[in-house]
Every structure is written in structure tokens, then in C-alpha cells.
Coordinates of C-alpha atoms in Angstrom, one line a residue:
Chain P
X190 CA 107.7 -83.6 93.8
X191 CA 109.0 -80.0 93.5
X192 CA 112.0 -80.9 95.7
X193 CA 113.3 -82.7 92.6
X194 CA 113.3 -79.5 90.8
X195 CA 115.7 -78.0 93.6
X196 CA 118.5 -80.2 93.2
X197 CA 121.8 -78.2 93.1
X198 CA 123.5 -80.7 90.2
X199 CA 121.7 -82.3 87.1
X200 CA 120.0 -85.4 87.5
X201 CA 120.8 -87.9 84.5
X202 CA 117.3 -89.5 84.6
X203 CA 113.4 -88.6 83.1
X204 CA 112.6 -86.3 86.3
X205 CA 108.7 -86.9 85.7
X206 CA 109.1 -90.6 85.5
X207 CA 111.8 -90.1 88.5
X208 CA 108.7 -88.3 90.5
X209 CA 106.1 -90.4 90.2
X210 CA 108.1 -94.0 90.7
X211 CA 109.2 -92.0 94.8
X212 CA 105.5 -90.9 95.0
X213 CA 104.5 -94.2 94.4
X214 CA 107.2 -96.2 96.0
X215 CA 105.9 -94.2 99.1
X216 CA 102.5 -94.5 98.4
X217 CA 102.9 -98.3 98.3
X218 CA 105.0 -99.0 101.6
X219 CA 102.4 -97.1 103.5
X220 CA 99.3 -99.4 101.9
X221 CA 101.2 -102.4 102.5
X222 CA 102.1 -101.4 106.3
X223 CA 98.7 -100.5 106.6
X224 CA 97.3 -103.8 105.1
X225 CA 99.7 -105.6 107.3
X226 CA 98.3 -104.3 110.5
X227 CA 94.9 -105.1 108.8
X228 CA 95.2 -108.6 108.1
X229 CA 96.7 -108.7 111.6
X230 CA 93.1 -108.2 113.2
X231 CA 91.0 -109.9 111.1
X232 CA 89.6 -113.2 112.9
X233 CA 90.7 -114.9 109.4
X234 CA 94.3 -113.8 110.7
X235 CA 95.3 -117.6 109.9
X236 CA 94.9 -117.5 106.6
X237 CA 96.2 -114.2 106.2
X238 CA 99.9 -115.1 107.3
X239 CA 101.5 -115.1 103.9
X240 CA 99.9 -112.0 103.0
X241 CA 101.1 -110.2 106.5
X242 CA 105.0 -111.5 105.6
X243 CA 104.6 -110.3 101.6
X244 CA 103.4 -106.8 103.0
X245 CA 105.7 -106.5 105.3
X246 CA 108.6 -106.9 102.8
X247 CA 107.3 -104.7 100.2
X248 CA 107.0 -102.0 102.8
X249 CA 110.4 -102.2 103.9
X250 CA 111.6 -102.9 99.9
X251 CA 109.5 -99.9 98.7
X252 CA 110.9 -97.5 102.0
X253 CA 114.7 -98.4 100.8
X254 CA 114.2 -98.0 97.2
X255 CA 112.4 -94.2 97.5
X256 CA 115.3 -93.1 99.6
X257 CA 118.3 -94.3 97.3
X258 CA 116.1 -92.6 94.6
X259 CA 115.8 -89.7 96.2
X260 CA 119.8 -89.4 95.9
X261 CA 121.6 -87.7 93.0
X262 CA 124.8 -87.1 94.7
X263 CA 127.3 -89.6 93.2
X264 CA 125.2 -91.4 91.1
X265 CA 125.3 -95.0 90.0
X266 CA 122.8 -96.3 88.0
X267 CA 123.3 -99.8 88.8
X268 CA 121.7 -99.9 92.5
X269 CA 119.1 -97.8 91.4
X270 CA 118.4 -100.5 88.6
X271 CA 118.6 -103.5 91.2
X272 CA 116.6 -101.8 93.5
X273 CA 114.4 -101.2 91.2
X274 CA 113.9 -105.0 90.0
X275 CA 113.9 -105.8 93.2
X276 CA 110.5 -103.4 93.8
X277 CA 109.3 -104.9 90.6
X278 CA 109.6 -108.2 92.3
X279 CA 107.9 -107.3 95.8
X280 CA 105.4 -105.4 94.5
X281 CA 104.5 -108.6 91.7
X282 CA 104.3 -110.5 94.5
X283 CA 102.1 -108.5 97.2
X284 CA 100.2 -107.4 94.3
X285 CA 98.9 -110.8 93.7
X286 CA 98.7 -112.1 97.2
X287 CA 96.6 -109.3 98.4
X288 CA 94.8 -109.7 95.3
X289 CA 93.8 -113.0 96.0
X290 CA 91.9 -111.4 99.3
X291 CA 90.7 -108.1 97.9
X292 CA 87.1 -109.7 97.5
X293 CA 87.2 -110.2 101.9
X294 CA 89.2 -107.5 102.3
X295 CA 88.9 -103.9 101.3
X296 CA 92.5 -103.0 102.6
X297 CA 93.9 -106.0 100.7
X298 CA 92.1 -104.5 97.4
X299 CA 93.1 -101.0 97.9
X300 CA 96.7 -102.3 98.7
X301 CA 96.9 -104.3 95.4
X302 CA 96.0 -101.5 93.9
X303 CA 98.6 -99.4 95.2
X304 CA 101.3 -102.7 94.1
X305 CA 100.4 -102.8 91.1
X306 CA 100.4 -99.2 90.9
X307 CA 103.6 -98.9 92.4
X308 CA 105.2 -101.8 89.7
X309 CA 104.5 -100.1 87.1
X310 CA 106.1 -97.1 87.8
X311 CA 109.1 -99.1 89.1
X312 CA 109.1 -100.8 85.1
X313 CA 108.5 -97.2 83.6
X314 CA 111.5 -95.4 85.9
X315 CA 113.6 -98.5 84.7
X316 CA 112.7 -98.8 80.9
X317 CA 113.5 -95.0 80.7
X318 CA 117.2 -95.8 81.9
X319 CA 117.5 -98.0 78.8
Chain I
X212 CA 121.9 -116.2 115.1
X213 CA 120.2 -118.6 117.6
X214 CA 116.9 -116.8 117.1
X215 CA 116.8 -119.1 113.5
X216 CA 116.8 -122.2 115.3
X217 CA 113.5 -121.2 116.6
X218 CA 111.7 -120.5 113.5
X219 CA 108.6 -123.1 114.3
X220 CA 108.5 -124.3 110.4
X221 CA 111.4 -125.5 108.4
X222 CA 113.5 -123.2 107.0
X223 CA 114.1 -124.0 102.7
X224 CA 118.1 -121.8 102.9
X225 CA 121.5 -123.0 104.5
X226 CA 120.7 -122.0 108.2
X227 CA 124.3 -121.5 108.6
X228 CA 124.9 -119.4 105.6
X229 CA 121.5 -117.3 106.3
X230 CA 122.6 -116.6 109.9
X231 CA 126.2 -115.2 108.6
X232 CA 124.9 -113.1 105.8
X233 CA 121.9 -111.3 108.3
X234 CA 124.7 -110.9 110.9
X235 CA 127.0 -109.1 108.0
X236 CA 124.1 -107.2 106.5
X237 CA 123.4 -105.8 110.5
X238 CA 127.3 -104.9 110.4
X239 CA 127.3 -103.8 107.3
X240 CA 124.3 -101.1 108.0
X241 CA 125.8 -100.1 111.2
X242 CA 129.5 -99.3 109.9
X243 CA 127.6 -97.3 107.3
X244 CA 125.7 -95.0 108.7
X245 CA 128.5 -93.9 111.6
X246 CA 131.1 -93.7 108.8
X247 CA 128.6 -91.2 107.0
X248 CA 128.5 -89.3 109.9
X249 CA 132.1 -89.5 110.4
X250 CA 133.2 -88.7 107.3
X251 CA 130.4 -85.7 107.6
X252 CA 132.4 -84.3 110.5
X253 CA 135.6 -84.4 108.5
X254 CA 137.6 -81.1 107.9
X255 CA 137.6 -82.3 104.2
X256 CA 133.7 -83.1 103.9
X257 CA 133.7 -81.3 100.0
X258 CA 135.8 -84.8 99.1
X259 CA 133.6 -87.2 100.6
X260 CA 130.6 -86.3 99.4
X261 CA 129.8 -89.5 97.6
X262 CA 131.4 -91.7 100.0
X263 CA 128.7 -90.8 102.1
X264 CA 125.8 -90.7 99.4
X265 CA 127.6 -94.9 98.9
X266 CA 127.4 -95.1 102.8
X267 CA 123.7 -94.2 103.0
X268 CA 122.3 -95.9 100.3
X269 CA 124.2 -99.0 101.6
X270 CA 122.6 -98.6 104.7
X271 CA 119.3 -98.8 103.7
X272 CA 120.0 -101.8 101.2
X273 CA 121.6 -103.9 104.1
X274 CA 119.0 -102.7 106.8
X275 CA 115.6 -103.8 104.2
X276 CA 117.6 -107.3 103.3
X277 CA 118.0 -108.0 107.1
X278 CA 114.6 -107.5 108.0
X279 CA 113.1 -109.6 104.3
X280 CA 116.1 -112.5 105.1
X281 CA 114.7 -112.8 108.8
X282 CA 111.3 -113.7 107.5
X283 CA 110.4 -117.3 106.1
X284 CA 106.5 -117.1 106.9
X285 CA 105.7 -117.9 102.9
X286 CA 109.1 -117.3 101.5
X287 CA 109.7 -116.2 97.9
X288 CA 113.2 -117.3 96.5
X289 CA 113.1 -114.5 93.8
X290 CA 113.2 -111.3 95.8
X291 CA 115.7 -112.8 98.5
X292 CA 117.5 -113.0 95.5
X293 CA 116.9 -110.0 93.9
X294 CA 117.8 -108.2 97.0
X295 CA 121.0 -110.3 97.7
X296 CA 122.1 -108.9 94.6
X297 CA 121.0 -105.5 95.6
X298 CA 123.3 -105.8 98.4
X299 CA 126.2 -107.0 96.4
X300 CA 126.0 -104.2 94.7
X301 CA 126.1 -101.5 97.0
X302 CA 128.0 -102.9 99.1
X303 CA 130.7 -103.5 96.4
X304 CA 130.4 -100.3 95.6
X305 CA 130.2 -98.6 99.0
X306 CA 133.2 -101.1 99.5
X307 CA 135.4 -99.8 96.7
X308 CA 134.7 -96.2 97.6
X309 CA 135.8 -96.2 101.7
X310 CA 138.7 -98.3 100.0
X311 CA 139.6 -95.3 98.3
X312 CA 139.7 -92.8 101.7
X313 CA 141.0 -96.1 103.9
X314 CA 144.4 -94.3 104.4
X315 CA 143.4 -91.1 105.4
X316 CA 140.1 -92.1 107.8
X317 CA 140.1 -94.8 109.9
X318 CA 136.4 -94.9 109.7
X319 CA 136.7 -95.3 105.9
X320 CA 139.1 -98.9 106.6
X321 CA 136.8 -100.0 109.0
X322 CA 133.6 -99.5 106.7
X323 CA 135.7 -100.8 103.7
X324 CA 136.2 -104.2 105.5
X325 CA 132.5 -104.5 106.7
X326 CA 130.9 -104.0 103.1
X327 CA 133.7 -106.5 101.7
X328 CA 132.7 -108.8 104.5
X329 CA 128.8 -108.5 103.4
X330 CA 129.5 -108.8 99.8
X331 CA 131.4 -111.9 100.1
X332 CA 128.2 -113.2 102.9
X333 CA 125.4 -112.4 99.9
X334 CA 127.5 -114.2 97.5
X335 CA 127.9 -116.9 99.9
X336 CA 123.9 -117.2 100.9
X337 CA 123.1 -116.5 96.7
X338 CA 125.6 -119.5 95.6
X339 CA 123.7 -121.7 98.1
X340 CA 120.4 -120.6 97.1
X341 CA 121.7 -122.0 93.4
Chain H
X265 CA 132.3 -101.1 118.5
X266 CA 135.4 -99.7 117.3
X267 CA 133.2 -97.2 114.9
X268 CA 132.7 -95.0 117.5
X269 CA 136.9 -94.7 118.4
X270 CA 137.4 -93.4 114.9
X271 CA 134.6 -90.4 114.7
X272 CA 137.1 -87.4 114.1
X273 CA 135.4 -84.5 116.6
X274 CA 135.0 -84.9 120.6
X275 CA 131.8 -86.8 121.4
X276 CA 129.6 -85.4 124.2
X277 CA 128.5 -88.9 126.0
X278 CA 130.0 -91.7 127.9
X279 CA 131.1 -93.7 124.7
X280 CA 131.4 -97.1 126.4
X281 CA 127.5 -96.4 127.4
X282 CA 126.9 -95.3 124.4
X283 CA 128.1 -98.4 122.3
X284 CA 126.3 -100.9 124.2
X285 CA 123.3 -99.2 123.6
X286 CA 123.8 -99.1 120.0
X287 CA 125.1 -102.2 119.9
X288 CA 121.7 -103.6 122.3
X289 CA 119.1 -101.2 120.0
X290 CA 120.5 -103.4 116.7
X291 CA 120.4 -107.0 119.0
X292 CA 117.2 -105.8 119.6
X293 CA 116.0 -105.1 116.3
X294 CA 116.7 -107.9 114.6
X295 CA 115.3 -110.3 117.1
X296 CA 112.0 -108.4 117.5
X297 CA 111.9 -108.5 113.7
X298 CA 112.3 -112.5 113.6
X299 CA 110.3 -113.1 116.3
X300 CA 107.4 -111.1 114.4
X301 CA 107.8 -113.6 111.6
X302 CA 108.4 -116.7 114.0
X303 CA 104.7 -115.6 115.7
X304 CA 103.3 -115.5 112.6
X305 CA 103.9 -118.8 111.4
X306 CA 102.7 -120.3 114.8
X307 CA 99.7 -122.1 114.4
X308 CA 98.4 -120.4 117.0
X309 CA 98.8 -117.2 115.3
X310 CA 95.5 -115.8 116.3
X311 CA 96.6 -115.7 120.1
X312 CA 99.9 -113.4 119.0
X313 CA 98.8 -110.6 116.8
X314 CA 99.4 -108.3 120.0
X315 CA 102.8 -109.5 120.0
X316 CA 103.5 -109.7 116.9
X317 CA 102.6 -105.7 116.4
X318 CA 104.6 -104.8 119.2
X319 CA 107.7 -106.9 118.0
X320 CA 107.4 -104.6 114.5
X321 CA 106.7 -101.2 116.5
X322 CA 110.0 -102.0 118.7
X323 CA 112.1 -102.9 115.4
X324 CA 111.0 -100.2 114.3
X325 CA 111.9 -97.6 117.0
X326 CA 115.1 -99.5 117.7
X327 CA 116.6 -99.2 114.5
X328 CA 115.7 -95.8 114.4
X329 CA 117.3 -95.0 117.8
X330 CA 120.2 -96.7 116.6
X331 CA 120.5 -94.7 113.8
X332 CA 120.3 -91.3 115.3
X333 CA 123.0 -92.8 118.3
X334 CA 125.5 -93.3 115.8
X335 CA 125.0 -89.8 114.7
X336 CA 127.2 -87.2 116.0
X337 CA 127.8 -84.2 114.1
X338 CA 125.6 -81.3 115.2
X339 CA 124.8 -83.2 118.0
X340 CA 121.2 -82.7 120.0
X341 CA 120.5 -84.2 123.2
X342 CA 117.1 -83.4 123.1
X343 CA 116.4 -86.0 120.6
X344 CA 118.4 -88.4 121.4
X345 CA 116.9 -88.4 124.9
X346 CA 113.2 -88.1 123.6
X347 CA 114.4 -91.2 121.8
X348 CA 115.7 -92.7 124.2
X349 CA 112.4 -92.9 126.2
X350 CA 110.3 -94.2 123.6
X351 CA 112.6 -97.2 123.1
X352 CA 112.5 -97.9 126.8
X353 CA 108.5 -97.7 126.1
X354 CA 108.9 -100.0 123.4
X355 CA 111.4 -102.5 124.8
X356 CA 109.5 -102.8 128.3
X357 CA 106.1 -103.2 126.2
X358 CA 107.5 -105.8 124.2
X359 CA 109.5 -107.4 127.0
X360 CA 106.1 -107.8 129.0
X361 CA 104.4 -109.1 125.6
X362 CA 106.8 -111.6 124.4
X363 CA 107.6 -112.7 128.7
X364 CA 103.5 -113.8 128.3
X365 CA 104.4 -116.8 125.7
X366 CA 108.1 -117.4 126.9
X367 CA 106.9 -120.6 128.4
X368 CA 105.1 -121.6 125.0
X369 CA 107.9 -119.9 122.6
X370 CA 111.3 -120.0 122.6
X371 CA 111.7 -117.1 120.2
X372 CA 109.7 -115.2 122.4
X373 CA 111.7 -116.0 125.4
X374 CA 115.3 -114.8 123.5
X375 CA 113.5 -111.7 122.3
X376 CA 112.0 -110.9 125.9
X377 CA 115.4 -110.8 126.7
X378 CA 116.7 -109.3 123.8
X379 CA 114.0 -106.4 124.8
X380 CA 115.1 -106.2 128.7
X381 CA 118.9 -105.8 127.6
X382 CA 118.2 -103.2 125.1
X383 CA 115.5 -101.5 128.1
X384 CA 118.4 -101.9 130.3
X385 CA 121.3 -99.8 128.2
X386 CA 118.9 -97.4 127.3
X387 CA 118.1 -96.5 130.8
X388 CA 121.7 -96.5 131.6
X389 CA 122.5 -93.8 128.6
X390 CA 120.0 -91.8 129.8
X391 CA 120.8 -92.0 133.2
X392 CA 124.5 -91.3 131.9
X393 CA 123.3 -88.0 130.2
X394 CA 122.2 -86.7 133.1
Chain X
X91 CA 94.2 -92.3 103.9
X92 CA 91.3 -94.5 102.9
X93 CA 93.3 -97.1 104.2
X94 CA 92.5 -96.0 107.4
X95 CA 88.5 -96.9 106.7
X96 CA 89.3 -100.1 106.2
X97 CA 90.8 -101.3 109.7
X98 CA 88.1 -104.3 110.6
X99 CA 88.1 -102.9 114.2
X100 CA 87.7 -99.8 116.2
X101 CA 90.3 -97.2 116.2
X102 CA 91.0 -95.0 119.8
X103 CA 91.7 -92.1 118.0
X104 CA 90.4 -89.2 115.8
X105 CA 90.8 -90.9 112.3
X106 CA 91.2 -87.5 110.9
X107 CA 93.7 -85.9 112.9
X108 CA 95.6 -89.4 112.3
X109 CA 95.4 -89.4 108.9
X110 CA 96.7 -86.0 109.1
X111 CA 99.6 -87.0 110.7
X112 CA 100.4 -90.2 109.1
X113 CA 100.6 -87.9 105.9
X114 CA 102.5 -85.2 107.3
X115 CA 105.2 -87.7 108.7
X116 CA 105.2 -89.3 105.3
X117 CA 105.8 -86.3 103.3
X118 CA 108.5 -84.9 106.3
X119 CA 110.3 -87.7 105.8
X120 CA 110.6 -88.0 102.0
X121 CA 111.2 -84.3 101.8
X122 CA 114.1 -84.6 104.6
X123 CA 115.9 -87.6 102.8
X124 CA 116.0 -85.2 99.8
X125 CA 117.0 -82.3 101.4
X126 CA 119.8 -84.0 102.7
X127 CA 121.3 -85.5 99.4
X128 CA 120.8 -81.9 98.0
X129 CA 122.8 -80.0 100.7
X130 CA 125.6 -82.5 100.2
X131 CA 125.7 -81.6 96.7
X132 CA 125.8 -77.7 97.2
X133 CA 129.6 -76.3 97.1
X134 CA 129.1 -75.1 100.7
X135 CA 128.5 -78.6 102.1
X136 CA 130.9 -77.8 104.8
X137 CA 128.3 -75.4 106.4
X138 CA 125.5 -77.4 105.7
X139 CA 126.9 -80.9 107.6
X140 CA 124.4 -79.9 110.6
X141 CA 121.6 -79.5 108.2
X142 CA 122.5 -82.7 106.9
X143 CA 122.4 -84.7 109.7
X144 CA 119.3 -83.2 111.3
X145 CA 117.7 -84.3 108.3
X146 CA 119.1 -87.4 108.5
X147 CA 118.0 -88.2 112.0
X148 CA 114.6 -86.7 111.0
X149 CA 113.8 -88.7 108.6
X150 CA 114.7 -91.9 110.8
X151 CA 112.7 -90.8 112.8
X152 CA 108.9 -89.7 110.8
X153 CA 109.6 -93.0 108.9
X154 CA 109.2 -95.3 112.3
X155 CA 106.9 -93.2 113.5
X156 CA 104.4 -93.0 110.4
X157 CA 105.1 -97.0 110.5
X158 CA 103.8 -97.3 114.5
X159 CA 101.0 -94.8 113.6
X160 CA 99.5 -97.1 111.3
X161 CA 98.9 -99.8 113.3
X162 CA 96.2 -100.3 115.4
X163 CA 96.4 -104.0 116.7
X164 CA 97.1 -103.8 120.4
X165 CA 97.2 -100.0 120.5
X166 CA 99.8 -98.6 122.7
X167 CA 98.8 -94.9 123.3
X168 CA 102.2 -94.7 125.9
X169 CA 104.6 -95.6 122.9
X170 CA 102.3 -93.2 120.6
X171 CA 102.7 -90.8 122.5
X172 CA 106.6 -90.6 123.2
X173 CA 107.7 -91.2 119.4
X174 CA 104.9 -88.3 118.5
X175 CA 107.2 -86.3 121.2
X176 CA 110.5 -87.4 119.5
X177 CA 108.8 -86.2 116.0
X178 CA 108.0 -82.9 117.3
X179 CA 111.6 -82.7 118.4
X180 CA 112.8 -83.8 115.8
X181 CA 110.7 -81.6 113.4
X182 CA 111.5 -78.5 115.1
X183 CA 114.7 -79.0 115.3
X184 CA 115.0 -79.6 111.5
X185 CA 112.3 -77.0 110.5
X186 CA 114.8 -73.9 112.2
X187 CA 118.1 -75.7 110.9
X188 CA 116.5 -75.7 107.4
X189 CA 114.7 -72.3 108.1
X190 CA 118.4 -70.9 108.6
X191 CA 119.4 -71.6 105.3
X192 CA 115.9 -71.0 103.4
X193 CA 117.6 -68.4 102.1
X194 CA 120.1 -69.6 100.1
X195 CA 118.8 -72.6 99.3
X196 CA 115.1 -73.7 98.3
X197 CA 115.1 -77.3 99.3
X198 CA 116.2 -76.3 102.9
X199 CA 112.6 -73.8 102.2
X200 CA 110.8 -76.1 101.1
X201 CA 111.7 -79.0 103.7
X202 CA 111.6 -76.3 106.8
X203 CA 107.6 -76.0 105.5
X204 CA 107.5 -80.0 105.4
X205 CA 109.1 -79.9 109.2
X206 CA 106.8 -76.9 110.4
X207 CA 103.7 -78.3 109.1
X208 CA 104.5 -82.2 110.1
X209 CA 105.2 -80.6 114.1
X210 CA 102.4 -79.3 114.2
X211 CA 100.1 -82.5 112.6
X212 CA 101.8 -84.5 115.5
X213 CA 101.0 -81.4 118.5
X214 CA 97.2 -81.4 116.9
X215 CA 97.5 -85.5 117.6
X216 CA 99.0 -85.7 120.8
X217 CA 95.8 -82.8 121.5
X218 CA 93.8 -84.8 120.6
X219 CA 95.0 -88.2 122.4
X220 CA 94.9 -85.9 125.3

């Protein structure tokens, strides 16, 4: 994200590892909105029902967390790092519920990709804050 | 909240408990974002820059821990937990920081109280989660 | 909500009008969100996926709205008016929806109410805004 | 969006001009959150509170919409239709507010592009819903 590299201040955290944890936090609220809707319309819908409700909170985890990371002003490294367990936690769990679809369900697969894609970023941004 | 009572499967949290903390967490995110804005319009914005960087990021905490609390369709215990804590934390510190402008903007009092409410309701709901 | 007394500039709308909209656009929110997750745990889940993606597109829109109402440095009544209509969209859509399984669902019948109120102060903003 | 192949039903709209605009509301929303942390920590922030909270609103209001865009379950092309209207507001409202300090500051540049380019993703839908 070049819009890091605009900041007015310094930024006490890896900038790369900053970057791609947003991109990814992004990337992963708009699978798992997308996979909610999905599930929503398959005639399996029933069985579907816990993956609808883990999607839905990951989205809305993953949406929060990209914006307080996007904020330098003021600081405080101890909501980012919640936040950021938190993600870790939402995207463990969506990543494996979807996964148990993803052989049905191409948005399920593609969207535990984007999980576990997204979790590991989350665990890289945080390991890097020591 | 007599929206809970209708939740058509049983409910594994302190219904009483979960109502007060999602009603707090909806307070909470309200008072935040207008006393951003408030303290926005202020004469003496250049002081209450982070105040409002607190006010936003406690907004979005509150507003994604609303929504995740409201759902119980396959409920996981770890990232209601993860994002009570969240929420304690920003709103203690979102709490401590309007504290600190409380007796030169009204706005500031009023947001203080609110985030001291929702900090005491997560603790609440997370010491009856056990 | 007392907020809205403590905003430090002049504000250009009919503030009693313009607090019980916010205050219906969060009431709102929160219901359509639980009765999204209430739906989805019905057993007859298959006969509410309509409703269930309209409760989430009217949380959605309503929070937004809120947001932007409690907003009011800079202030542009464009937006707040284009706004303003697509929650009345939203809330009459998801009024109607929900209204269909009132007589089946009693989160369905709070939150067609819910949606009428929040219709209702929406209209009356608008029509206060000239 | 691949994501968007993946929707086990038919989809009333030109997949390419929506993925285009989910996208473009994605990207004007992240790059609006930023923006607005940025401006607050410039020295001038006291001529950038209107910049501030357009991108504030802004970003409310691409993130709901990129959310409603993205499902397809019970498609609603009224409520489509008046949140792509309150984007293009928004956006263009934003886009000259940014544009006005491009200037002097190269997030506001960089977001004004974000603004222009996501305005005119959501005319090129709306075109196309006809």
C-alpha cells in the first residue's frame, strides 16, 4: 500500500509486514462476505449455517482490525495486538470451517484460502511487534 | 434486549449479562464516533488528535463485538473472548483519554462515562463466561 | 441523546428529528443483525435466506447512516439525504420481508417493527430537511 | 473477484462491471480510512477537519456498500441502486475535498484518485443496471 509510505509521522512497526497483514485483512472480509452470501443459496443452506455465522464474524473482525491498523496517530500497541489475536482466532476458525466444505464448495475453498492466508499475516504483523 | 429471548436455540452465556454488555457496546460506539466529530469541530482540534484516533478505533471495536455477541448460530467461546478483551482495551483506553479532556468538552465526560460503562459490561459478560 | 447537545458548532437540522433517527438507525441495526442470526438457526432456514440477506444489507446501511448522522463538521446534505433514501429502501424492504414470517417468528415480528420505526424517522428527517 | 464465479446461482448483473466496482469500493474505502488518520497527524489538522470527516463518512459508506454488492441472494436492484447513488456522492464529494489539498499533501492525492476512480466504477454500474 503506497498510502503507508505517506504518513506525515513515523510508524513504529515493519511497514512491509504492516502492508500486507491490511491487504490481507481486506482481502479476507471480502471472501468471507462473499462466501456468506454463497452458502446462503446453496440448496445445502442447512448444513451450511455454522459456516454462514463463522463468515460473517470474520468479515466484520477482519473490516475492524484493517481500519485500527491503518491508524498511526496515537499509537498503542496493545489494541492493535488484541485485535490482532482476535483476527488470529476468526480466521483459525473460518479457515477450518470453510475448509471442511471446500471439496462442495468452490467459494468455501477459495475463502479458506484467503483465512488462512489472512492468519498468517495477522501472526507475522504480531511476531514482528515482539 | 428482548430480541435474545427469541433466539430459537438455547443460548450457552448469562442472557442477562449478554443483553447489558451488547446494549453498552451499541452506546459505547455511538458516543464515540459523535465525540470524534465533536472534538473534530473544536477550536483546539491540534490537542485532540489522539482522542479522536482512541474514539475511532473504539468505535469500530465496540461496533464488530456487537454484531459477533448477537450471533449464537454455532458459537465459539474463544473469539467472544478474544474480542471482549479487545473491547476492554480500547475502551479503557479511549476511556482514560476523554477522561483527560472531561473538563474542557462536554462531549469528552459523556464519552468518558460510556467507555467506563462498556469496560466494566465486557468484564462483567468475560467473568461469567469463566 | 444528549451527544448531540454537546457538539461545539451550530448544527443545520432539526436535532430532536435528527436524534431519533440516529437513535432508530442503531435500534435498527442491531435487531436486523440478530434476527439474521435468529433465521439462520431456524430449522427452516431454507425458507429465510431472502430474509436473512436483507436483515444483513439493512444492518449494514443502518449503521452506516448512523454513522454519517452523527457527523457534523463540514456538513453535506447531499449525502446525508442520498443516505437517507437508501435506508428507507432498506428498512421498507426488510420490513415487508421480515412482516412475511411475523406470524411464524417472533424475532421477525420485533425486527419488522424495528424496520418500520427506523422507515418512519427517516422519512421524517428527510421530510424535515426540506 | 473469482469469488464472484463461484455464486451457485445466476447473477442479474454484468459480473465484470461488478467486480469492478466491488474492487473500487474496497480500495476507496481503505484508502479513505488512511487518509484520514494521516490528515489528523499533519500540523495543519485544523484545515484539514473537513477532509477528515468526508473521509470518514466515505469510508462508512464504500464499506456497506461493497458489503450489499456482494450479495446476490434475493437481489434488490432498488437498494443497489440508491447506496450506488450515495457512493457516487460520497466519492465526489471526497475526491474534490482531497483534490483541494493534493497539493500539499500526497495521501489526500493519492485518495482523490481512489475517490475519482471508485465514482466512476459505481456510474459505469448503475449504466449498466440501467
Amino acid at each position: 500500500m503506497p498510502m503507508l509510505e505517506t504518513y506525515p509521522k513515523s510508524i513504529n512497526l515493519d511497514r512491509q509486514k504492516l502492508a500486507a497483514a491490511i491487504d490481507a485483512l481486506i482481502a479476507c472480509g471480502g471472501a468471507c462476505t462473499a462466501c456468506a452470501d454463497a452458502c446462503l443459496s446453496e440448496d445445502t443452506v442447512g448444513e451450511l449455517t455454522k459456516c454462514i455465522r463463522t463468515n460473517l464474524d470474520c468479515a466484520d473482525v477482519c473490516a475492524a482490525t484493517a481500519r485500527v491498523l491503518s491508524r498511526h496517530t496515537g499509537y498503542d500497541a496493545n489494541l492493535s495486538r488484541a485485535l490482532l489475536e482476535a483476527c488470529v482466532t476468526a480466521c483459525k476458525s473460518c479457515g477450518d470451517e470453510c475448509g471442511r466444505h471446500a471439496g462442495h464448495h468452490e467459494h468455501c475453498r477459495i475463502c479458506a484460502d484467503a483465512c488462512r492466508s489472512c492468519e498468517q499475516a495477522c501472526r507475522d504483523l504480531l511476531t514482528a511487534m515482539g
